[in-house]
Each structure stands twice: as structure tokens, then as C-alpha cells.
mmCIF file of C-alpha atoms in Angstrom:
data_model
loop_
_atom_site.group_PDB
_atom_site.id
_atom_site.type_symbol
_atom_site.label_atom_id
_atom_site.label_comp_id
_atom_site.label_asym_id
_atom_site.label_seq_id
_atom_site.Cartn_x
_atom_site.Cartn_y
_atom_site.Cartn_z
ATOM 1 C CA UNK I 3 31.411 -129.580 115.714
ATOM 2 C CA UNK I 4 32.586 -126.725 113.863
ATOM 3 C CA UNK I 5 30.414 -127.349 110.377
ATOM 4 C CA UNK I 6 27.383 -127.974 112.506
ATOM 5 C CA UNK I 7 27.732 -124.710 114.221
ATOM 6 C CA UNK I 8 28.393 -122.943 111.092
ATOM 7 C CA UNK I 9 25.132 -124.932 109.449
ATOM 8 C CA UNK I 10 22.835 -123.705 112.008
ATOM 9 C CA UNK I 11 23.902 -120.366 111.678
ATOM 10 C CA UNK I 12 23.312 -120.460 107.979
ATOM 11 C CA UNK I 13 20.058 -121.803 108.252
ATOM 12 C CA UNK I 14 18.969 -119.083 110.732
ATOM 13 C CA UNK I 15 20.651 -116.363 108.434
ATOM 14 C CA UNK I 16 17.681 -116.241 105.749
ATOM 15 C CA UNK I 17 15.542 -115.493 109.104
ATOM 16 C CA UNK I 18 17.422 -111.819 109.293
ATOM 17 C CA UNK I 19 15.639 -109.522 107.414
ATOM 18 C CA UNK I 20 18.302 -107.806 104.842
ATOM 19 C CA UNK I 21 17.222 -104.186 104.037
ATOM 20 C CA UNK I 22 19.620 -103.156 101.348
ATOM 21 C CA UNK I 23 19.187 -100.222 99.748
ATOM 22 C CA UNK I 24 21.457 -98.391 96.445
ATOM 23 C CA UNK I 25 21.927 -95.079 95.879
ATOM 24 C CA UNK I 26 22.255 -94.380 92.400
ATOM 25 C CA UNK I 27 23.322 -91.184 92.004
ATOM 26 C CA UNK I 28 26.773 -91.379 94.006
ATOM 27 C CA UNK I 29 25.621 -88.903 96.892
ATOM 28 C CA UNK I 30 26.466 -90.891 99.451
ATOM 29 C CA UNK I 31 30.325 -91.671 98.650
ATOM 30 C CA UNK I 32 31.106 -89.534 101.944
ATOM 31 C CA UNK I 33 28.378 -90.635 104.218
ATOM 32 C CA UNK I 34 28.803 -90.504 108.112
ATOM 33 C CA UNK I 35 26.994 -92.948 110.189
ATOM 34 C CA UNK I 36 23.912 -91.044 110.792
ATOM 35 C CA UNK I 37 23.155 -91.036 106.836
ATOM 36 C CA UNK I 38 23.571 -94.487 106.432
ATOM 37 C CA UNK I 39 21.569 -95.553 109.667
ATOM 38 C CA UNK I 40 18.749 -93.575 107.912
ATOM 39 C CA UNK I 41 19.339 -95.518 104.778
ATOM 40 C CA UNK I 42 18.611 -98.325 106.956
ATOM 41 C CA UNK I 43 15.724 -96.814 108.657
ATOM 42 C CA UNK I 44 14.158 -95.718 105.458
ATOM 43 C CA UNK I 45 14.688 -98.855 103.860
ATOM 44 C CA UNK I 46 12.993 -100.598 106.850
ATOM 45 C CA UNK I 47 10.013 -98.891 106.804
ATOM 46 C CA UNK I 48 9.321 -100.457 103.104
ATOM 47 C CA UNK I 49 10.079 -104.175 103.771
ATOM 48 C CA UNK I 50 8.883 -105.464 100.952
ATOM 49 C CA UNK I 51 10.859 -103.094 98.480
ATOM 50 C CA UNK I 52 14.833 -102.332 97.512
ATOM 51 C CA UNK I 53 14.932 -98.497 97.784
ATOM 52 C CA UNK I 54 16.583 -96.882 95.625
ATOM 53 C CA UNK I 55 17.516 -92.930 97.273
ATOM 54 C CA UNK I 56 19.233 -90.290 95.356
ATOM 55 C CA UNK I 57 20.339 -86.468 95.987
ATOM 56 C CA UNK I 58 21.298 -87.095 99.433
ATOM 57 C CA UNK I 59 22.246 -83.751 101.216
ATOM 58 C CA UNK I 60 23.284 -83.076 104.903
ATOM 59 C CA UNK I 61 22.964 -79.820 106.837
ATOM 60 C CA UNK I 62 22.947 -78.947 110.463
ATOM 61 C CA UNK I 63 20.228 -76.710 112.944
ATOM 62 C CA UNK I 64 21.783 -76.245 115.779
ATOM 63 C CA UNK I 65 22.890 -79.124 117.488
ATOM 64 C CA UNK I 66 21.544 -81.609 115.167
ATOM 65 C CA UNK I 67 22.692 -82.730 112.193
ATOM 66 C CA UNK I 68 19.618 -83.400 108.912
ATOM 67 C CA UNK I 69 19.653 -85.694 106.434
ATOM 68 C CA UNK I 70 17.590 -85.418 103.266
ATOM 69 C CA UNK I 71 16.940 -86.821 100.410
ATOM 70 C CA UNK I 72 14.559 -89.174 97.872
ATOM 71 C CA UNK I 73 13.366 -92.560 97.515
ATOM 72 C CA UNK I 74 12.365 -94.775 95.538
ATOM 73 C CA UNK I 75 10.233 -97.831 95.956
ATOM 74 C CA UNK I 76 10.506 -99.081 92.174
ATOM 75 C CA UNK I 77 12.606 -102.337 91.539
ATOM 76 C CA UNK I 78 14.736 -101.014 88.468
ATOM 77 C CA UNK I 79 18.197 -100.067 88.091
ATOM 78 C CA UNK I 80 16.973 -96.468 86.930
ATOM 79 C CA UNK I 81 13.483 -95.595 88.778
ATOM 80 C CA UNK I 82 11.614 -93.462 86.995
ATOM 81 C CA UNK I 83 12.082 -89.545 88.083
ATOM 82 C CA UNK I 84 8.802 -89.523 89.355
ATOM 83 C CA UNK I 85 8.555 -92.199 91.499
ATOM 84 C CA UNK I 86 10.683 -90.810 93.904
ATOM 85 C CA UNK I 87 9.468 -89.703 97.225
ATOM 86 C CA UNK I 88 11.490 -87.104 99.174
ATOM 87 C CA UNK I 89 12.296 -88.110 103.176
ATOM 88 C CA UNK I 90 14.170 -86.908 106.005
ATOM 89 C CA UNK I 91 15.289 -87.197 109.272
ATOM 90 C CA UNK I 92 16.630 -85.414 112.597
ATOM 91 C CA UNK I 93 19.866 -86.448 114.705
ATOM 92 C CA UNK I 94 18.380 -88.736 117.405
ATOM 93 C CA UNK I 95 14.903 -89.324 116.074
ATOM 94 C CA UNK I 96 13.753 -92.592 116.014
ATOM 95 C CA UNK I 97 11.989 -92.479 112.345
ATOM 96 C CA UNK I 98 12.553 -90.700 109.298
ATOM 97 C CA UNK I 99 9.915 -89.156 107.012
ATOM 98 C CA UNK I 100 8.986 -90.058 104.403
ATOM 99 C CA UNK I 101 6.178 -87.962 102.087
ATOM 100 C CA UNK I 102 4.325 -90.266 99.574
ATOM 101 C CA UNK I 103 3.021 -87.825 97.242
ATOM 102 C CA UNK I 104 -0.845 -89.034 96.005
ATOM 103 C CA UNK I 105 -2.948 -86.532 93.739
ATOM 104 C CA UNK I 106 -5.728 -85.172 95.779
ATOM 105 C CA UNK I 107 -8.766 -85.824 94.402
ATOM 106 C CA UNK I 108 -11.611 -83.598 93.011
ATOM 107 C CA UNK I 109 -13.589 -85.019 95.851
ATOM 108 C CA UNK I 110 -13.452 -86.421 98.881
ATOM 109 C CA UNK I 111 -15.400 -88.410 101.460
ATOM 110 C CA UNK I 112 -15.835 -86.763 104.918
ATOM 111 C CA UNK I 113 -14.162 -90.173 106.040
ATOM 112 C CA UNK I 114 -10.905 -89.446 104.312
ATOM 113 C CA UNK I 115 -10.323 -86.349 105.389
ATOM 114 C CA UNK I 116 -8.261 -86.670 108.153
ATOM 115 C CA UNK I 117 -5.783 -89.308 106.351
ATOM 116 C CA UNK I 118 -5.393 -86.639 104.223
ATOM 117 C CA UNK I 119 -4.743 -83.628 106.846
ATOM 118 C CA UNK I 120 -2.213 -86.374 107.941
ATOM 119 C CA UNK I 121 -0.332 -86.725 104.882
ATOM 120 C CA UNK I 122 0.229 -83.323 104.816
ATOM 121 C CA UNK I 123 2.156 -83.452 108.244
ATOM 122 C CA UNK I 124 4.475 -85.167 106.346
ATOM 123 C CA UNK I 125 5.265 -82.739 104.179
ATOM 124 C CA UNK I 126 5.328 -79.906 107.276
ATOM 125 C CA UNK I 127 7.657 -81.532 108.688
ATOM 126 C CA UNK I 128 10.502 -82.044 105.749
ATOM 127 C CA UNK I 129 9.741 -78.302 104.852
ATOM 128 C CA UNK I 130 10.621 -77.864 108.687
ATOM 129 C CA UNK I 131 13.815 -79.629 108.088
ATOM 130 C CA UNK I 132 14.657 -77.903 104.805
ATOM 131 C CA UNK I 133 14.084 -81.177 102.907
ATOM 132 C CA UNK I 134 11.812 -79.527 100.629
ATOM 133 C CA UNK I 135 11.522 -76.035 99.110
ATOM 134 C CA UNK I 136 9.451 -73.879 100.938
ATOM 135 C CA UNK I 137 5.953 -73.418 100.446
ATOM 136 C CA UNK I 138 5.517 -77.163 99.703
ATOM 137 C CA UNK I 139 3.596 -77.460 102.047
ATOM 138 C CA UNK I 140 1.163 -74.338 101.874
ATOM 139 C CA UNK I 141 0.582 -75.395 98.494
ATOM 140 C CA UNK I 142 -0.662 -79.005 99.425
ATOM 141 C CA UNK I 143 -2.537 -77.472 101.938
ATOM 142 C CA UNK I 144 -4.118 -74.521 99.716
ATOM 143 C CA UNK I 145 -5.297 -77.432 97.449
ATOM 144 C CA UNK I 146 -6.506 -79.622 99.816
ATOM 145 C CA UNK I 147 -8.303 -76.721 100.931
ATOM 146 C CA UNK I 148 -9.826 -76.295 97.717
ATOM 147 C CA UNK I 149 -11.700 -79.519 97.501
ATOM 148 C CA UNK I 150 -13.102 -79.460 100.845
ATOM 149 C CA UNK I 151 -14.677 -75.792 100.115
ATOM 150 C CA UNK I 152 -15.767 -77.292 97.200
ATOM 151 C CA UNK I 153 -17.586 -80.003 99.095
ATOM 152 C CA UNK I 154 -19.164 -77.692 101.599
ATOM 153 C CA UNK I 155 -20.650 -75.624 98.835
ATOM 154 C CA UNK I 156 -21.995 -78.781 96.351
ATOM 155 C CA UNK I 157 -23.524 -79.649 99.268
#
């Protein structure tokens, strides 16, 4: 009885999604509960990747603890510096952040404009957090800026 209990439960583990993640750089050897639950949370939001997170940092405003950090998507031991993506999260938030940085283009289509006034949201909020230096965000928005003027006047 005891093998066929133990046989269904290993043929329903593989059914359990597994969302390991590595930290490569060792900033994580004293992490509390709330970093590695983001882990997790990060690492869920990319099922279909093993993310890889480095320069993990904690700080606190107010009553709520931040983490902060990067990640990376790529499937090597040693990701390439710049595929890493710099997230965050709040104490009792349900998702973490996560800012995919894309090139803005020269030009863009009236359609697309919003997904990228979106993007930058991202970025507001891990500059709110003190995830990322600040002005990261004015500067994303200064050149996003600059390609929809230049639309308006080629037009």
C-alpha cells in the first residue's frame, strides 16, 4: 500500500511547476523570507526560464521592508552583464517588478505608444523604491519624449 501511495505521488510530482532560480553572485547568503519569496515570485513570472538574479540589496521605508535587485532570463552559468533586468518589490505586495529594458525606437506607431508609456511605469516605480538610481526614469521618459515630438513634427 505504501509503494503505491508513494508512486502516485511521484507521478503527480512532475505536475508541480518547480521555479528554481540561482543567484550567482552570493548576495543572498543572509536572505530573510521576504527575499526569497520574491525569488520565487520573480522566478514565477518567467515560467519558461531559470533566472539567474544578482546584487541583491534590502532596505526599509517606513514600515516596509524593499528588496532589489537583477535578473536574468539567459540559461548560462554566467549571463551576460547585459542581459540583466533590474526588479523589485514592496513588503506585502503581491508582485514584484520587473523593468525589461527594450531600445526605443527612432519611430513609433501611434498604436504602440501606450505599451510604451507603460513600460516606463516600470521603471517609476523601482526608482520609487530606490531600486534604480535616480533619474532613470526621467531619462527614459525624456527619450521617449523625443521620438514622439519627432513624429508630430515629420508629420
Amino acid at each position: 500500500m505504501k509503494h503505491a501511495l508513494l508512486l502516485c505521488l511521484s507521478l503527480l510530482a512532475p505536475a508541480v511547476p518547480a521555479y528554481a532560480q540561482t543567484v550567482i553572485d552570493g548576495s543572498d547568503k543572509a536572505a530573510s523570507p521576504f527575499v526569497k519569496n520574491t525569488l520565487k515570485s520573480v522566478a514565477t513570472q518567467f515560467p519558461d526560464a531559470h533566472p539567474h538574479f544578482r546584487n541583491l540589496a534590502t532596505h526599509k521605508t517606513g514600515e516596509k521592508q524593499i528588496v532589489c535587485g537583477e535578473v536574468s532570463l539567459q540559461d548560462t552559468k554566467t549571463p551576460a552583464a547585459e542581459s540583466f533586468m533590474p526588479f523589485g518589490a514592496t513588503e506585502g505586495e503581491d508582485r514584484a517588478v520587473v523593468f525589461e529594458p527594450h531600445a526605443i525606437p527612432a519611430a513609433l506607431d501611434f498604436r504602440e505608444v501606450n505599451s510604451w508609456i507603460n513600460h516606463g511605469a516600470d521603471l517609476e516605480d523601482l526608482e520609487e523604491m530606490g531600486c534604480v538610481p535616480e533619474g532613470s526614469y526621467r531619462k527614459y521618459s525624456d527619450r521617449l519624449n523625443a521620438v514622439l515630438q519627432n513624429r508630430k513634427t515629420s508629420s
